[in-house]
mmCIF file of C-alpha atoms in Angstrom:
data_model
loop_
_atom_site.group_PDB
_atom_site.id
_atom_site.type_symbol
_atom_site.label_atom_id
_atom_site.label_comp_id
_atom_site.label_asym_id
_atom_site.label_seq_id
_atom_site.Cartn_x
_atom_site.Cartn_y
_atom_site.Cartn_z
ATOM 1 C CA MET A 22 78.540 -173.775 -29.690
ATOM 2 C CA GLU A 23 80.152 -171.965 -32.611
ATOM 3 C CA LEU A 24 78.285 -172.060 -35.884
ATOM 4 C CA THR A 25 80.720 -173.411 -38.448
ATOM 5 C CA LYS A 26 80.478 -171.386 -41.597
ATOM 6 C CA ARG A 27 79.912 -174.004 -44.260
ATOM 7 C CA LEU A 28 79.727 -171.657 -47.242
ATOM 8 C CA LEU A 29 82.907 -170.137 -48.672
ATOM 9 C CA PHE A 30 82.767 -166.847 -50.585
ATOM 10 C CA LEU A 31 85.909 -165.987 -52.566
ATOM 11 C CA ASP A 32 86.009 -162.322 -53.578
ATOM 12 C CA ASP A 33 88.552 -159.557 -53.047
ATOM 13 C CA ILE A 34 86.007 -156.772 -52.423
ATOM 14 C CA ARG A 35 82.389 -157.894 -52.548
ATOM 15 C CA TYR A 36 80.179 -159.465 -49.892
ATOM 16 C CA PRO A 37 77.565 -162.191 -50.510
ATOM 17 C CA ILE A 38 74.662 -159.717 -50.315
ATOM 18 C CA GLU A 39 76.239 -157.757 -53.166
ATOM 19 C CA ALA A 40 76.430 -160.916 -55.290
ATOM 20 C CA TYR A 41 72.738 -161.483 -54.555
ATOM 21 C CA HIS A 42 71.860 -158.094 -56.042
ATOM 22 C CA TYR A 43 73.065 -159.075 -59.524
ATOM 23 C CA THR A 44 72.702 -162.886 -59.477
ATOM 24 C CA ARG A 45 69.348 -163.102 -57.628
ATOM 25 C CA GLN A 46 70.561 -166.389 -56.140
ATOM 26 C CA ASP A 47 68.920 -166.842 -52.717
ATOM 27 C CA ILE A 48 71.976 -168.723 -51.402
ATOM 28 C CA PHE A 49 73.684 -165.312 -51.088
ATOM 29 C CA LEU A 50 71.114 -164.252 -48.482
ATOM 30 C CA ARG A 51 72.351 -166.886 -46.034
ATOM 31 C CA LYS A 52 74.316 -165.664 -43.028
ATOM 32 C CA ASP A 53 76.761 -168.574 -42.754
ATOM 33 C CA TRP A 54 79.239 -167.438 -45.408
ATOM 34 C CA HIS A 55 82.928 -167.297 -44.571
ATOM 35 C CA ILE A 56 84.620 -164.699 -46.774
ATOM 36 C CA VAL A 57 88.137 -165.138 -48.136
ATOM 37 C CA ARG A 58 89.789 -162.392 -50.153
ATOM 38 C CA ASN A 59 92.660 -164.117 -51.954
ATOM 39 C CA TYR A 60 94.309 -167.408 -52.931
ATOM 40 C CA GLU A 61 96.266 -167.755 -49.687
ATOM 41 C CA GLN A 62 93.169 -167.272 -47.485
ATOM 42 C CA PHE A 63 91.212 -169.694 -49.700
ATOM 43 C CA VAL A 64 93.815 -172.463 -49.407
ATOM 44 C CA ASN A 65 94.386 -171.919 -45.677
ATOM 45 C CA ARG A 66 90.662 -171.967 -44.875
ATOM 46 C CA ILE A 67 90.156 -175.328 -46.602
ATOM 47 C CA LEU A 68 93.304 -176.824 -45.081
ATOM 48 C CA GLU A 69 92.212 -175.709 -41.584
ATOM 49 C CA LYS A 70 88.447 -176.348 -41.760
ATOM 50 C CA GLY A 71 88.012 -178.911 -44.536
ATOM 51 C CA LEU A 72 85.818 -178.599 -47.583
ATOM 52 C CA PRO A 73 82.773 -176.356 -47.222
ATOM 53 C CA GLU A 74 79.271 -177.273 -48.326
ATOM 54 C CA MET A 75 79.574 -174.794 -51.194
ATOM 55 C CA ILE A 76 82.079 -172.340 -52.685
ATOM 56 C CA SER A 77 81.232 -169.233 -54.679
ATOM 57 C CA PHE A 78 84.092 -167.985 -56.860
ATOM 58 C CA ASP A 79 85.097 -164.579 -58.125
ATOM 59 C CA HIS A 80 87.770 -164.593 -60.828
ATOM 60 C CA ASP A 81 89.676 -161.321 -60.387
ATOM 61 C CA LEU A 82 91.182 -161.193 -56.895
ATOM 62 C CA ALA A 83 93.252 -158.012 -57.041
ATOM 63 C CA ASP A 84 92.466 -154.339 -57.542
ATOM 64 C CA GLU A 85 94.189 -154.790 -60.837
ATOM 65 C CA HIS A 86 95.868 -157.822 -62.289
ATOM 66 C CA TYR A 87 99.319 -156.343 -62.650
ATOM 67 C CA LEU A 88 101.310 -157.817 -65.481
ATOM 68 C CA GLU A 89 104.996 -158.497 -65.075
ATOM 69 C CA PRO A 90 107.090 -156.692 -67.690
ATOM 70 C CA ASP A 91 107.379 -158.588 -70.987
ATOM 71 C CA THR A 92 105.193 -161.485 -69.853
ATOM 72 C CA LEU A 93 101.555 -162.422 -70.030
ATOM 73 C CA LYS A 94 101.501 -163.923 -66.546
ATOM 74 C CA PHE A 95 99.404 -162.497 -63.757
ATOM 75 C CA VAL A 96 101.306 -161.559 -60.616
ATOM 76 C CA GLU A 97 98.252 -162.078 -58.385
ATOM 77 C CA LYS A 98 96.527 -165.435 -58.350
ATOM 78 C CA THR A 99 92.950 -165.522 -59.612
ATOM 79 C CA GLY A 100 89.821 -167.445 -58.731
ATOM 80 C CA TYR A 101 90.803 -169.824 -61.519
ATOM 81 C CA ASP A 102 94.026 -170.593 -59.630
ATOM 82 C CA CYS A 103 91.901 -171.326 -56.550
ATOM 83 C CA ALA A 104 89.668 -173.643 -58.587
ATOM 84 C CA LYS A 105 92.736 -175.493 -59.957
ATOM 85 C CA TRP A 106 94.091 -175.891 -56.409
ATOM 86 C CA LEU A 107 90.690 -177.190 -55.264
ATOM 87 C CA VAL A 108 90.624 -179.843 -58.011
ATOM 88 C CA GLU A 109 94.150 -180.999 -57.061
ATOM 89 C CA TYR A 110 93.225 -181.047 -53.364
ATOM 90 C CA CYS A 111 90.115 -183.156 -54.039
ATOM 91 C CA MET A 112 92.066 -185.571 -56.264
ATOM 92 C CA ASP A 113 94.938 -185.927 -53.790
ATOM 93 C CA ASN A 114 92.560 -186.573 -50.877
ATOM 94 C CA TYR A 115 89.930 -188.646 -52.730
ATOM 95 C CA LEU A 116 87.225 -186.076 -51.967
ATOM 96 C CA ASN A 117 84.146 -185.076 -53.909
ATOM 97 C CA LEU A 118 84.035 -181.532 -55.173
ATOM 98 C CA PRO A 119 81.720 -179.343 -53.065
ATOM 99 C CA LYS A 120 78.828 -177.499 -54.708
ATOM 100 C CA PHE A 121 80.063 -174.415 -56.525
ATOM 101 C CA TYR A 122 78.864 -171.230 -58.121
ATOM 102 C CA CYS A 123 80.776 -168.507 -59.940
ATOM 103 C CA HIS A 124 79.549 -164.985 -59.227
ATOM 104 C CA SER A 125 82.370 -163.304 -61.183
ATOM 105 C CA MET A 126 81.477 -160.446 -63.516
ATOM 106 C CA ASN A 127 84.428 -161.412 -65.742
ATOM 107 C CA PRO A 128 82.713 -163.539 -68.443
ATOM 108 C CA VAL A 129 85.900 -165.258 -69.656
ATOM 109 C CA GLY A 130 87.158 -165.916 -66.125
ATOM 110 C CA LYS A 131 83.735 -167.206 -65.092
ATOM 111 C CA GLU A 132 83.586 -169.592 -68.049
ATOM 112 C CA ASN A 133 87.111 -170.887 -67.310
ATOM 113 C CA ILE A 134 86.281 -171.624 -63.659
ATOM 114 C CA GLU A 135 82.947 -173.263 -64.469
ATOM 115 C CA SER A 136 84.436 -175.389 -67.270
ATOM 116 C CA LEU A 137 87.285 -176.622 -65.088
ATOM 117 C CA LEU A 138 85.013 -177.577 -62.181
ATOM 118 C CA LYS A 139 82.253 -179.103 -64.334
ATOM 119 C CA ASN A 140 84.791 -181.217 -66.236
ATOM 120 C CA PHE A 141 86.362 -182.456 -62.981
ATOM 121 C CA LYS A 142 82.937 -183.275 -61.547
ATOM 122 C CA LYS A 143 82.244 -185.537 -64.555
ATOM 123 C CA LEU A 144 85.249 -187.755 -63.708
#
């Protein structure tokens, strides 16, 4: 019987044990994390396997967030984009938001993700 990985870790480079080292959150010591590295993997995993028990978000999902010339738009999608997709997915399918944590070291990105998800959870 395959153990379904019920925890989803969104980060382009880090592993859950690395997040544990600076967050000291014991959840990151669990072995049942499924790691996704970008927006596409995040969306596909949820569409294929359903909502996990918990999601931990990173904000910056590219080596660098390359800016298009003369615009302020990111070329690569961020963890915030994943969080927005998750909210839409839950609304469209009448689902409760899973537990979430944001392990991002980007303070502004972290605040944006947490604010979005906390506000949706209040609805």
